[in-house]
Amino acid sequence: MSFPEERPRRLRRTPLLRSLVRETRLRPSQLVRPLFVSDAIKERREVRAMPGVFQETQDSLLAEARASVEAGISTLILFGIPASKDAQGSGAWAPAGVIQKALRRLRSELGGDVLLIADNCLDEYTDHGHCGVLDEQGEIDNDATLELYARAAVSQAEAGAEIIAPSGMMDGQVEAIRTALDDNGFPEVAILAYAAKFASCFYGPFREAAECAPRFGDRRSYQMDPGNRREAMREIELDLEEGADMVMVKPGLPYLDVVLEARQRVEHPLGVFSVSGEYAMIRAAAAAGGLELRSAVLESHLAMRRAGADFILTYFARELAGWLREEA
Ligand code: PBG
């Protein structure tokens, strides 16, 4: 009988020992909360596949943002749903558009207590539901779309966004937005690029929440093929060359290999978006009695940090902040 010389279990013996040697930690300040604000509703409405997530009115948004800040989640990313849509998505840059109104109100009511990120895309605003405008053949017109993203970014910055997050996956979008921000007096506004965004079925519930399912076709001509990791590195590199301050991988859990490799290559801050389908999946499994909610959420978010994400965009942000405080 020989006995082991190496005994890793020595350091797993008690909670204090385990905590001392834990390599990865999760803090509320590393979480970003997505919020939906709609000008098409009179009362806040729960998203069917996402229990606990709502489309907010301008009023309920403010209440939620306040509650969020009090719970320790001060960074918010806003998605707007306009009262009416058109082919160009003109609601995205309207001075009194849904997102502009929301940004102004949160900025004036909450001041420096919140950090406001504006998602920059057209799909919530176009009547066809695509992330870009269409040419005569009905194809996405990449370069015409860039001008509209730039216009939307400037109006988001004017309304108080401190970070613009382009999510449409058009080529050149970061450069177009950077140039427009600089030319219009917003050199201090940062860009968080959805750099490696995959064409994922896990966005399903978001399309209900943001009312942006494409009316025809799909997003595979602009979002990335799920099989491509090298291409993800190239997308990240390009966005950094174009002037992104931070980059993001999306979705989260099924793409942690991409997060890990990005972390190894990139010195810039790296985020991961744990998307609507990930939220729905954990919620549904917990509701069915198959998973314990709190443990599943804590473990999966720790895994995203362990893979290398500096921060996580997650619909669990507010609940998670409460649990993290109890753990501390
Ligand atoms: C596009 C956008 C989407 C998400 C964030 N920005 C939807 C899409 O690409 O279809 C998905 C987020 C989620 O699923 O939680 N504006």
PDB file of N, CA and C in Angstrom, residues 52-144:
ATOM      1  N   GLY A  52     -39.221  37.222 -14.352  1.00  0.00           N
ATOM      2  CA  GLY A  52     -38.400  38.151 -13.578  1.00  0.00           C
ATOM      3  C   GLY A  52     -37.777  39.253 -14.428  1.00  0.00           C
ATOM      4  N   VAL A  53     -37.888  39.137 -15.755  1.00  0.00           N
ATOM      5  CA  VAL A  53     -37.368  40.181 -16.650  1.00  0.00           C
ATOM      6  C   VAL A  53     -38.567  40.853 -17.324  1.00  0.00           C
ATOM      7  N   PHE A  54     -38.538  42.175 -17.368  1.00  0.00           N
ATOM      8  CA  PHE A  54     -39.694  42.933 -17.840  1.00  0.00           C
ATOM      9  C   PHE A  54     -39.318  43.886 -18.966  1.00  0.00           C
ATOM     10  N   GLN A  55     -40.295  44.179 -19.817  1.00  0.00           N
ATOM     11  CA  GLN A  55     -40.233  45.398 -20.618  1.00  0.00           C
ATOM     12  C   GLN A  55     -40.708  46.491 -19.684  1.00  0.00           C
ATOM     13  N   GLU A  56     -39.912  47.543 -19.545  1.00  0.00           N
ATOM     14  CA  GLU A  56     -40.255  48.607 -18.612  1.00  0.00           C
ATOM     15  C   GLU A  56     -40.842  49.804 -19.357  1.00  0.00           C
ATOM     16  N   THR A  57     -41.687  50.549 -18.673  1.00  0.00           N
ATOM     17  CA  THR A  57     -42.088  51.857 -19.172  1.00  0.00           C
ATOM     18  C   THR A  57     -40.992  52.844 -18.749  1.00  0.00           C
ATOM     19  N   GLN A  58     -41.076  54.080 -19.222  1.00  0.00           N
ATOM     20  CA  GLN A  58     -40.073  55.070 -18.800  1.00  0.00           C
ATOM     21  C   GLN A  58     -40.092  55.225 -17.269  1.00  0.00           C
ATOM     22  N   ASP A  59     -41.288  55.167 -16.681  1.00  0.00           N
ATOM     23  CA  ASP A  59     -41.375  55.318 -15.224  1.00  0.00           C
ATOM     24  C   ASP A  59     -40.837  54.101 -14.483  1.00  0.00           C
ATOM     25  N   SER A  60     -41.268  52.910 -14.913  1.00  0.00           N
ATOM     26  CA  SER A  60     -40.818  51.720 -14.175  1.00  0.00           C
ATOM     27  C   SER A  60     -39.318  51.481 -14.388  1.00  0.00           C
ATOM     28  N   LEU A  61     -38.800  51.956 -15.519  1.00  0.00           N
ATOM     29  CA  LEU A  61     -37.357  51.843 -15.748  1.00  0.00           C
ATOM     30  C   LEU A  61     -36.583  52.600 -14.669  1.00  0.00           C
ATOM     31  N   LEU A  62     -37.035  53.795 -14.398  1.00  0.00           N
ATOM     32  CA  LEU A  62     -36.356  54.600 -13.385  1.00  0.00           C
ATOM     33  C   LEU A  62     -36.399  53.893 -12.030  1.00  0.00           C
ATOM     34  N   ALA A  63     -37.559  53.349 -11.687  1.00  0.00           N
ATOM     35  CA  ALA A  63     -37.684  52.631 -10.408  1.00  0.00           C
ATOM     36  C   ALA A  63     -36.749  51.425 -10.363  1.00  0.00           C
ATOM     37  N   GLU A  64     -36.685  50.683 -11.465  1.00  0.00           N
ATOM     38  CA  GLU A  64     -35.812  49.503 -11.520  1.00  0.00           C
ATOM     39  C   GLU A  64     -34.339  49.904 -11.437  1.00  0.00           C
ATOM     40  N   ALA A  65     -34.009  50.974 -12.125  1.00  0.00           N
ATOM     41  CA  ALA A  65     -32.613  51.425 -12.115  1.00  0.00           C
ATOM     42  C   ALA A  65     -32.211  51.831 -10.701  1.00  0.00           C
ATOM     43  N   ARG A  66     -33.111  52.520 -10.026  1.00  0.00           N
ATOM     44  CA  ARG A  66     -32.848  52.926  -8.644  1.00  0.00           C
ATOM     45  C   ARG A  66     -32.642  51.719  -7.742  1.00  0.00           C
ATOM     46  N   ALA A  67     -33.546  50.756  -7.876  1.00  0.00           N
ATOM     47  CA  ALA A  67     -33.458  49.544  -7.051  1.00  0.00           C
ATOM     48  C   ALA A  67     -32.161  48.799  -7.353  1.00  0.00           C
ATOM     49  N   SER A  68     -31.773  48.838  -8.598  1.00  0.00           N
ATOM     50  CA  SER A  68     -30.570  48.151  -9.014  1.00  0.00           C
ATOM     51  C   SER A  68     -29.329  48.779  -8.366  1.00  0.00           C
ATOM     52  N   VAL A  69     -29.281  50.101  -8.415  1.00  0.00           N
ATOM     53  CA  VAL A  69     -28.151  50.818  -7.813  1.00  0.00           C
ATOM     54  C   VAL A  69     -28.095  50.512  -6.312  1.00  0.00           C
ATOM     55  N   GLU A  70     -29.273  50.512  -5.678  1.00  0.00           N
ATOM     56  CA  GLU A  70     -29.300  50.206  -4.242  1.00  0.00           C
ATOM     57  C   GLU A  70     -28.827  48.790  -3.955  1.00  0.00           C
ATOM     58  N   ALA A  71     -29.089  47.868  -4.891  1.00  0.00           N
ATOM     59  CA  ALA A  71     -28.666  46.479  -4.703  1.00  0.00           C
ATOM     60  C   ALA A  71     -27.189  46.277  -5.061  1.00  0.00           C
ATOM     61  N   GLY A  72     -26.526  47.336  -5.533  1.00  0.00           N
ATOM     62  CA  GLY A  72     -25.098  47.231  -5.835  1.00  0.00           C
ATOM     63  C   GLY A  72     -24.779  47.037  -7.305  1.00  0.00           C
ATOM     64  N   ILE A  73     -25.811  47.110  -8.157  1.00  0.00           N
ATOM     65  CA  ILE A  73     -25.577  46.991  -9.602  1.00  0.00           C
ATOM     66  C   ILE A  73     -25.784  48.364 -10.233  1.00  0.00           C
ATOM     67  N   SER A  74     -24.682  49.036 -10.514  1.00  0.00           N
ATOM     68  CA  SER A  74     -24.750  50.418 -10.980  1.00  0.00           C
ATOM     69  C   SER A  74     -24.519  50.552 -12.472  1.00  0.00           C
ATOM     70  N   THR A  75     -24.114  49.490 -13.126  1.00  0.00           N
ATOM     71  CA  THR A  75     -23.880  49.556 -14.565  1.00  0.00           C
ATOM     72  C   THR A  75     -25.036  48.898 -15.299  1.00  0.00           C
ATOM     73  N   LEU A  76     -25.659  49.683 -16.165  1.00  0.00           N
ATOM     74  CA  LEU A  76     -26.855  49.219 -16.868  1.00  0.00           C
ATOM     75  C   LEU A  76     -26.623  49.312 -18.361  1.00  0.00           C
ATOM     76  N   ILE A  77     -27.106  48.313 -19.096  1.00  0.00           N
ATOM     77  CA  ILE A  77     -27.131  48.438 -20.557  1.00  0.00           C
ATOM     78  C   ILE A  77     -28.582  48.483 -20.991  1.00  0.00           C
ATOM     79  N   LEU A  78     -28.909  49.517 -21.766  1.00  0.00           N
ATOM     80  CA  LEU A  78     -30.307  49.769 -22.127  1.00  0.00           C
ATOM     81  C   LEU A  78     -30.603  49.340 -23.558  1.00  0.00           C
ATOM     82  N   PHE A  79     -31.761  48.682 -23.701  1.00  0.00           N
ATOM     83  CA  PHE A  79     -32.313  48.325 -25.004  1.00  0.00           C
ATOM     84  C   PHE A  79     -33.653  49.017 -25.141  1.00  0.00           C
ATOM     85  N   GLY A  80     -33.879  49.688 -26.268  1.00  0.00           N
ATOM     86  CA  GLY A  80     -35.121  50.438 -26.449  1.00  0.00           C
ATOM     87  C   GLY A  80     -36.061  49.766 -27.428  1.00  0.00           C
ATOM     88  N   ILE A  81     -37.350  49.855 -27.129  1.00  0.00           N
ATOM     89  CA  ILE A  81     -38.387  49.396 -28.060  1.00  0.00           C
ATOM     90  C   ILE A  81     -39.262  50.602 -28.380  1.00  0.00           C
ATOM     91  N   PRO A  82     -39.199  51.078 -29.644  1.00  0.00           N
ATOM     92  CA  PRO A  82     -39.911  52.307 -29.994  1.00  0.00           C
ATOM     93  C   PRO A  82     -41.408  52.057 -30.162  1.00  0.00           C
ATOM     94  N   ALA A  83     -42.182  53.138 -30.123  1.00  0.00           N
ATOM     95  CA  ALA A  83     -43.630  53.022 -30.322  1.00  0.00           C
ATOM     96  C   ALA A  83     -43.949  52.629 -31.763  1.00  0.00           C
ATOM     97  N   SER A  84     -43.117  53.106 -32.710  1.00  0.00           N
ATOM     98  CA  SER A  84     -43.353  52.691 -34.097  1.00  0.00           C
ATOM     99  C   SER A  84     -42.021  52.462 -34.805  1.00  0.00           C
ATOM    100  N   LYS A  85     -42.070  51.594 -35.816  1.00  0.00           N
ATOM    101  CA  LYS A  85     -40.850  51.186 -36.520  1.00  0.00           C
ATOM    102  C   LYS A  85     -40.955  51.564 -37.985  1.00  0.00           C
ATOM    103  N   ASP A  86     -39.808  51.698 -38.654  1.00  0.00           N
ATOM    104  CA  ASP A  86     -39.813  51.919 -40.100  1.00  0.00           C
ATOM    105  C   ASP A  86     -38.635  51.192 -40.739  1.00  0.00           C
ATOM    106  N   ALA A  87     -38.508  51.321 -42.056  1.00  0.00           N
ATOM    107  CA  ALA A  87     -37.504  50.538 -42.783  1.00  0.00           C
ATOM    108  C   ALA A  87     -36.078  50.936 -42.404  1.00  0.00           C
ATOM    109  N   GLN A  88     -35.894  52.210 -42.073  1.00  0.00           N
ATOM    110  CA  GLN A  88     -34.561  52.720 -41.731  1.00  0.00           C
ATOM    111  C   GLN A  88     -34.206  52.511 -40.265  1.00  0.00           C
ATOM    112  N   GLY A  89     -35.217  52.371 -39.436  1.00  0.00           N
ATOM    113  CA  GLY A  89     -34.968  52.303 -37.994  1.00  0.00           C
ATOM    114  C   GLY A  89     -34.715  53.678 -37.417  1.00  0.00           C
ATOM    115  N   SER A  90     -35.459  54.672 -37.915  1.00  0.00           N
ATOM    116  CA  SER A  90     -35.148  56.062 -37.555  1.00  0.00           C
ATOM    117  C   SER A  90     -35.354  56.349 -36.061  1.00  0.00           C
ATOM    118  N   GLY A  91     -36.123  55.515 -35.384  1.00  0.00           N
ATOM    119  CA  GLY A  91     -36.275  55.690 -33.933  1.00  0.00           C
ATOM    120  C   GLY A  91     -34.959  55.557 -33.186  1.00  0.00           C
ATOM    121  N   ALA A  92     -33.969  54.958 -33.811  1.00  0.00           N
ATOM    122  CA  ALA A  92     -32.690  54.729 -33.132  1.00  0.00           C
ATOM    123  C   ALA A  92     -31.913  56.022 -32.909  1.00  0.00           C
ATOM    124  N   TRP A  93     -32.173  57.039 -33.743  1.00  0.00           N
ATOM    125  CA  TRP A  93     -31.444  58.303 -33.558  1.00  0.00           C
ATOM    126  C   TRP A  93     -32.376  59.495 -33.332  1.00  0.00           C
ATOM    127  N   ALA A  94     -33.662  59.220 -33.135  1.00  0.00           N
ATOM    128  CA  ALA A  94     -34.603  60.321 -32.886  1.00  0.00           C
ATOM    129  C   ALA A  94     -34.231  61.011 -31.577  1.00  0.00           C
ATOM    130  N   PRO A  95     -34.179  62.355 -31.587  1.00  0.00           N
ATOM    131  CA  PRO A  95     -33.777  63.067 -30.362  1.00  0.00           C
ATOM    132  C   PRO A  95     -34.687  62.742 -29.183  1.00  0.00           C
ATOM    133  N   ALA A  96     -35.975  62.481 -29.455  1.00  0.00           N
ATOM    134  CA  ALA A  96     -36.879  62.086 -28.372  1.00  0.00           C
ATOM    135  C   ALA A  96     -37.254  60.614 -28.498  1.00  0.00           C
ATOM    136  N   GLY A  97     -36.303  59.806 -29.010  1.00  0.00           N
ATOM    137  CA  GLY A  97     -36.522  58.367 -29.129  1.00  0.00           C
ATOM    138  C   GLY A  97     -36.576  57.701 -27.756  1.00  0.00           C
ATOM    139  N   VAL A  98     -36.999  56.450 -27.761  1.00  0.00           N
ATOM    140  CA  VAL A  98     -37.214  55.758 -26.480  1.00  0.00           C
ATOM    141  C   VAL A  98     -35.932  55.668 -25.648  1.00  0.00           C
ATOM    142  N   ILE A  99     -34.831  55.385 -26.310  1.00  0.00           N
ATOM    143  CA  ILE A  99     -33.579  55.196 -25.560  1.00  0.00           C
ATOM    144  C   ILE A  99     -33.011  56.548 -25.122  1.00  0.00           C
ATOM    145  N   GLN A 100     -33.193  57.556 -25.987  1.00  0.00           N
ATOM    146  CA  GLN A 100     -32.705  58.898 -25.641  1.00  0.00           C
ATOM    147  C   GLN A 100     -33.459  59.444 -24.435  1.00  0.00           C
ATOM    148  N   LYS A 101     -34.781  59.236 -24.415  1.00  0.00           N
ATOM    149  CA  LYS A 101     -35.564  59.702 -23.266  1.00  0.00           C
ATOM    150  C   LYS A 101     -35.119  58.982 -21.990  1.00  0.00           C
ATOM    151  N   ALA A 102     -34.924  57.685 -22.124  1.00  0.00           N
ATOM    152  CA  ALA A 102     -34.536  56.885 -20.951  1.00  0.00           C
ATOM    153  C   ALA A 102     -33.170  57.322 -20.421  1.00  0.00           C
ATOM    154  N   LEU A 103     -32.230  57.516 -21.334  1.00  0.00           N
ATOM    155  CA  LEU A 103     -30.882  57.924 -20.921  1.00  0.00           C
ATOM    156  C   LEU A 103     -30.924  59.275 -20.206  1.00  0.00           C
ATOM    157  N   ARG A 104     -31.656  60.221 -20.784  1.00  0.00           N
ATOM    158  CA  ARG A 104     -31.741  61.568 -20.177  1.00  0.00           C
ATOM    159  C   ARG A 104     -32.331  61.516 -18.786  1.00  0.00           C
ATOM    160  N   ARG A 105     -33.383  60.726 -18.664  1.00  0.00           N
ATOM    161  CA  ARG A 105     -34.077  60.668 -17.370  1.00  0.00           C
ATOM    162  C   ARG A 105     -33.186  60.007 -16.312  1.00  0.00           C
ATOM    163  N   LEU A 106     -32.570  58.890 -16.665  1.00  0.00           N
ATOM    164  CA  LEU A 106     -31.715  58.208 -15.683  1.00  0.00           C
ATOM    165  C   LEU A 106     -30.530  59.094 -15.320  1.00  0.00           C
ATOM    166  N   ARG A 107     -29.989  59.752 -16.319  1.00  0.00           N
ATOM    167  CA  ARG A 107     -28.833  60.619 -16.062  1.00  0.00           C
ATOM    168  C   ARG A 107     -29.241  61.766 -15.133  1.00  0.00           C
ATOM    169  N   SER A 108     -30.402  62.370 -15.390  1.00  0.00           N
ATOM    170  CA  SER A 108     -30.746  63.525 -14.566  1.00  0.00           C
ATOM    171  C   SER A 108     -31.218  63.090 -13.171  1.00  0.00           C
ATOM    172  N   GLU A 109     -31.847  61.927 -13.048  1.00  0.00           N
ATOM    173  CA  GLU A 109     -32.339  61.507 -11.728  1.00  0.00           C
ATOM    174  C   GLU A 109     -31.246  60.825 -10.897  1.00  0.00           C
ATOM    175  N   LEU A 110     -30.360  60.104 -11.557  1.00  0.00           N
ATOM    176  CA  LEU A 110     -29.393  59.290 -10.800  1.00  0.00           C
ATOM    177  C   LEU A 110     -27.957  59.803 -10.912  1.00  0.00           C
ATOM    178  N   GLY A 111     -27.739  60.743 -11.811  1.00  0.00           N
ATOM    179  CA  GLY A 111     -26.425  61.379 -11.918  1.00  0.00           C
ATOM    180  C   GLY A 111     -25.281  60.385 -12.013  1.00  0.00           C
ATOM    181  N   GLY A 112     -24.270  60.612 -11.198  1.00  0.00           N
ATOM    182  CA  GLY A 112     -23.081  59.773 -11.241  1.00  0.00           C
ATOM    183  C   GLY A 112     -23.232  58.433 -10.518  1.00  0.00           C
ATOM    184  N   ASP A 113     -24.429  58.147 -10.014  1.00  0.00           N
ATOM    185  CA  ASP A 113     -24.621  56.843  -9.353  1.00  0.00           C
ATOM    186  C   ASP A 113     -24.773  55.701 -10.336  1.00  0.00           C
ATOM    187  N   VAL A 114     -25.045  56.037 -11.605  1.00  0.00           N
ATOM    188  CA  VAL A 114     -25.152  54.964 -12.605  1.00  0.00           C
ATOM    189  C   VAL A 114     -24.135  55.148 -13.715  1.00  0.00           C
ATOM    190  N   LEU A 115     -23.736  54.015 -14.274  1.00  0.00           N
ATOM    191  CA  LEU A 115     -22.912  53.997 -15.483  1.00  0.00           C
ATOM    192  C   LEU A 115     -23.823  53.465 -16.583  1.00  0.00           C
ATOM    193  N   LEU A 116     -24.038  54.291 -17.612  1.00  0.00           N
ATOM    194  CA  LEU A 116     -25.040  53.931 -18.620  1.00  0.00           C
ATOM    195  C   LEU A 116     -24.396  53.499 -19.934  1.00  0.00           C
ATOM    196  N   ILE A 117     -24.750  52.296 -20.348  1.00  0.00           N
ATOM    197  CA  ILE A 117     -24.306  51.757 -21.637  1.00  0.00           C
ATOM    198  C   ILE A 117     -25.510  51.740 -22.567  1.00  0.00           C
ATOM    199  N   ALA A 118     -25.332  52.211 -23.791  1.00  0.00           N
ATOM    200  CA  ALA A 118     -26.412  52.139 -24.776  1.00  0.00           C
ATOM    201  C   ALA A 118     -26.076  51.075 -25.810  1.00  0.00           C
ATOM    202  N   ASP A 119     -26.950  50.078 -25.932  1.00  0.00           N
ATOM    203  CA  ASP A 119     -26.811  49.130 -27.038  1.00  0.00           C
ATOM    204  C   ASP A 119     -27.052  49.912 -28.328  1.00  0.00           C
ATOM    205  N   ASN A 120     -26.188  49.702 -29.311  1.00  0.00           N
ATOM    206  CA  ASN A 120     -26.304  50.439 -30.566  1.00  0.00           C
ATOM    207  C   ASN A 120     -26.569  49.462 -31.699  1.00  0.00           C
ATOM    208  N   CYS A 121     -27.814  49.454 -32.173  1.00  0.00           N
ATOM    209  CA  CYS A 121     -28.191  48.564 -33.268  1.00  0.00           C
ATOM    210  C   CYS A 121     -29.489  49.075 -33.856  1.00  0.00           C
ATOM    211  N   LEU A 122     -29.941  48.462 -34.949  1.00  0.00           N
ATOM    212  CA  LEU A 122     -31.189  48.936 -35.553  1.00  0.00           C
ATOM    213  C   LEU A 122     -32.332  47.932 -35.430  1.00  0.00           C
ATOM    214  N   ASP A 123     -32.040  46.710 -34.995  1.00  0.00           N
ATOM    215  CA  ASP A 123     -33.073  45.668 -35.134  1.00  0.00           C
ATOM    216  C   ASP A 123     -34.336  45.928 -34.323  1.00  0.00           C
ATOM    217  N   GLU A 124     -34.218  46.639 -33.210  1.00  0.00           N
ATOM    218  CA  GLU A 124     -35.426  46.962 -32.437  1.00  0.00           C
ATOM    219  C   GLU A 124     -36.237  48.055 -33.130  1.00  0.00           C
ATOM    220  N   TYR A 125     -35.613  48.746 -34.071  1.00  0.00           N
ATOM    221  CA  TYR A 125     -36.226  49.950 -34.651  1.00  0.00           C
ATOM    222  C   TYR A 125     -36.696  49.766 -36.097  1.00  0.00           C
ATOM    223  N   THR A 126     -36.221  48.688 -36.753  1.00  0.00           N
ATOM    224  CA  THR A 126     -36.615  48.484 -38.155  1.00  0.00           C
ATOM    225  C   THR A 126     -37.877  47.618 -38.220  1.00  0.00           C
ATOM    226  N   ASP A 127     -38.726  47.914 -39.208  1.00  0.00           N
ATOM    227  CA  ASP A 127     -39.964  47.126 -39.325  1.00  0.00           C
ATOM    228  C   ASP A 127     -39.690  45.710 -39.829  1.00  0.00           C
ATOM    229  N   HIS A 128     -38.537  45.489 -40.480  1.00  0.00           N
ATOM    230  CA  HIS A 128     -38.196  44.144 -40.949  1.00  0.00           C
ATOM    231  C   HIS A 128     -37.403  43.360 -39.909  1.00  0.00           C
ATOM    232  N   GLY A 129     -36.923  44.033 -38.875  1.00  0.00           N
ATOM    233  CA  GLY A 129     -36.256  43.329 -37.777  1.00  0.00           C
ATOM    234  C   GLY A 129     -34.796  42.995 -37.996  1.00  0.00           C
ATOM    235  N   HIS A 130     -34.208  43.446 -39.106  1.00  0.00           N
ATOM    236  CA  HIS A 130     -32.775  43.185 -39.298  1.00  0.00           C
ATOM    237  C   HIS A 130     -31.936  44.293 -38.645  1.00  0.00           C
ATOM    238  N   CYS A 131     -30.673  43.952 -38.428  1.00  0.00           N
ATOM    239  CA  CYS A 131     -29.783  44.874 -37.712  1.00  0.00           C
ATOM    240  C   CYS A 131     -29.225  45.974 -38.599  1.00  0.00           C
ATOM    241  N   GLY A 132     -29.503  45.885 -39.897  1.00  0.00           N
ATOM    242  CA  GLY A 132     -29.041  46.915 -40.813  1.00  0.00           C
ATOM    243  C   GLY A 132     -30.152  47.286 -41.784  1.00  0.00           C
ATOM    244  N   VAL A 133     -29.890  48.329 -42.603  1.00  0.00           N
ATOM    245  CA  VAL A 133     -30.877  48.680 -43.631  1.00  0.00           C
ATOM    246  C   VAL A 133     -30.688  47.778 -44.846  1.00  0.00           C
ATOM    247  N   LEU A 134     -31.719  47.698 -45.678  1.00  0.00           N
ATOM    248  CA  LEU A 134     -31.689  46.780 -46.810  1.00  0.00           C
ATOM    249  C   LEU A 134     -31.508  47.555 -48.112  1.00  0.00           C
ATOM    250  N   ASP A 135     -30.820  46.923 -49.071  1.00  0.00           N
ATOM    251  CA  ASP A 135     -30.711  47.544 -50.394  1.00  0.00           C
ATOM    252  C   ASP A 135     -31.894  47.086 -51.260  1.00  0.00           C
ATOM    253  N   GLU A 136     -31.861  47.445 -52.554  1.00  0.00           N
ATOM    254  CA  GLU A 136     -33.015  47.107 -53.416  1.00  0.00           C
ATOM    255  C   GLU A 136     -33.264  45.603 -53.525  1.00  0.00           C
ATOM    256  N   GLN A 137     -32.190  44.831 -53.388  1.00  0.00           N
ATOM    257  CA  GLN A 137     -32.356  43.377 -53.483  1.00  0.00           C
ATOM    258  C   GLN A 137     -32.831  42.756 -52.161  1.00  0.00           C
ATOM    259  N   GLY A 138     -32.980  43.593 -51.160  1.00  0.00           N
ATOM    260  CA  GLY A 138     -33.380  43.052 -49.860  1.00  0.00           C
ATOM    261  C   GLY A 138     -32.213  42.493 -49.061  1.00  0.00           C
ATOM    262  N   GLU A 139     -30.994  42.828 -49.499  1.00  0.00           N
ATOM    263  CA  GLU A 139     -29.801  42.398 -48.760  1.00  0.00           C
ATOM    264  C   GLU A 139     -29.400  43.509 -47.789  1.00  0.00           C
ATOM    265  N   ILE A 140     -28.683  43.115 -46.720  1.00  0.00           N
ATOM    266  CA  ILE A 140     -28.198  44.129 -45.784  1.00  0.00           C
ATOM    267  C   ILE A 140     -27.155  45.006 -46.475  1.00  0.00           C
ATOM    268  N   ASP A 141     -27.351  46.311 -46.405  1.00  0.00           N
ATOM    269  CA  ASP A 141     -26.398  47.263 -46.968  1.00  0.00           C
ATOM    270  C   ASP A 141     -25.439  47.701 -45.861  1.00  0.00           C
ATOM    271  N   ASN A 142     -24.276  47.056 -45.831  1.00  0.00           N
ATOM    272  CA  ASN A 142     -23.308  47.271 -44.741  1.00  0.00           C
ATOM    273  C   ASN A 142     -22.974  48.757 -44.551  1.00  0.00           C
ATOM    274  N   ASP A 143     -22.554  49.401 -45.672  1.00  0.00           N
ATOM    275  CA  ASP A 143     -21.985  50.743 -45.515  1.00  0.00           C
ATOM    276  C   ASP A 143     -23.045  51.809 -45.265  1.00  0.00           C
ATOM    277  N   ALA A 144     -24.237  51.602 -45.832  1.00  0.00           N
ATOM    278  CA  ALA A 144     -25.329  52.543 -45.529  1.00  0.00           C
ATOM    279  C   ALA A 144     -25.715  52.410 -44.056  1.00  0.00           C
TER     280      ALA A 144
END
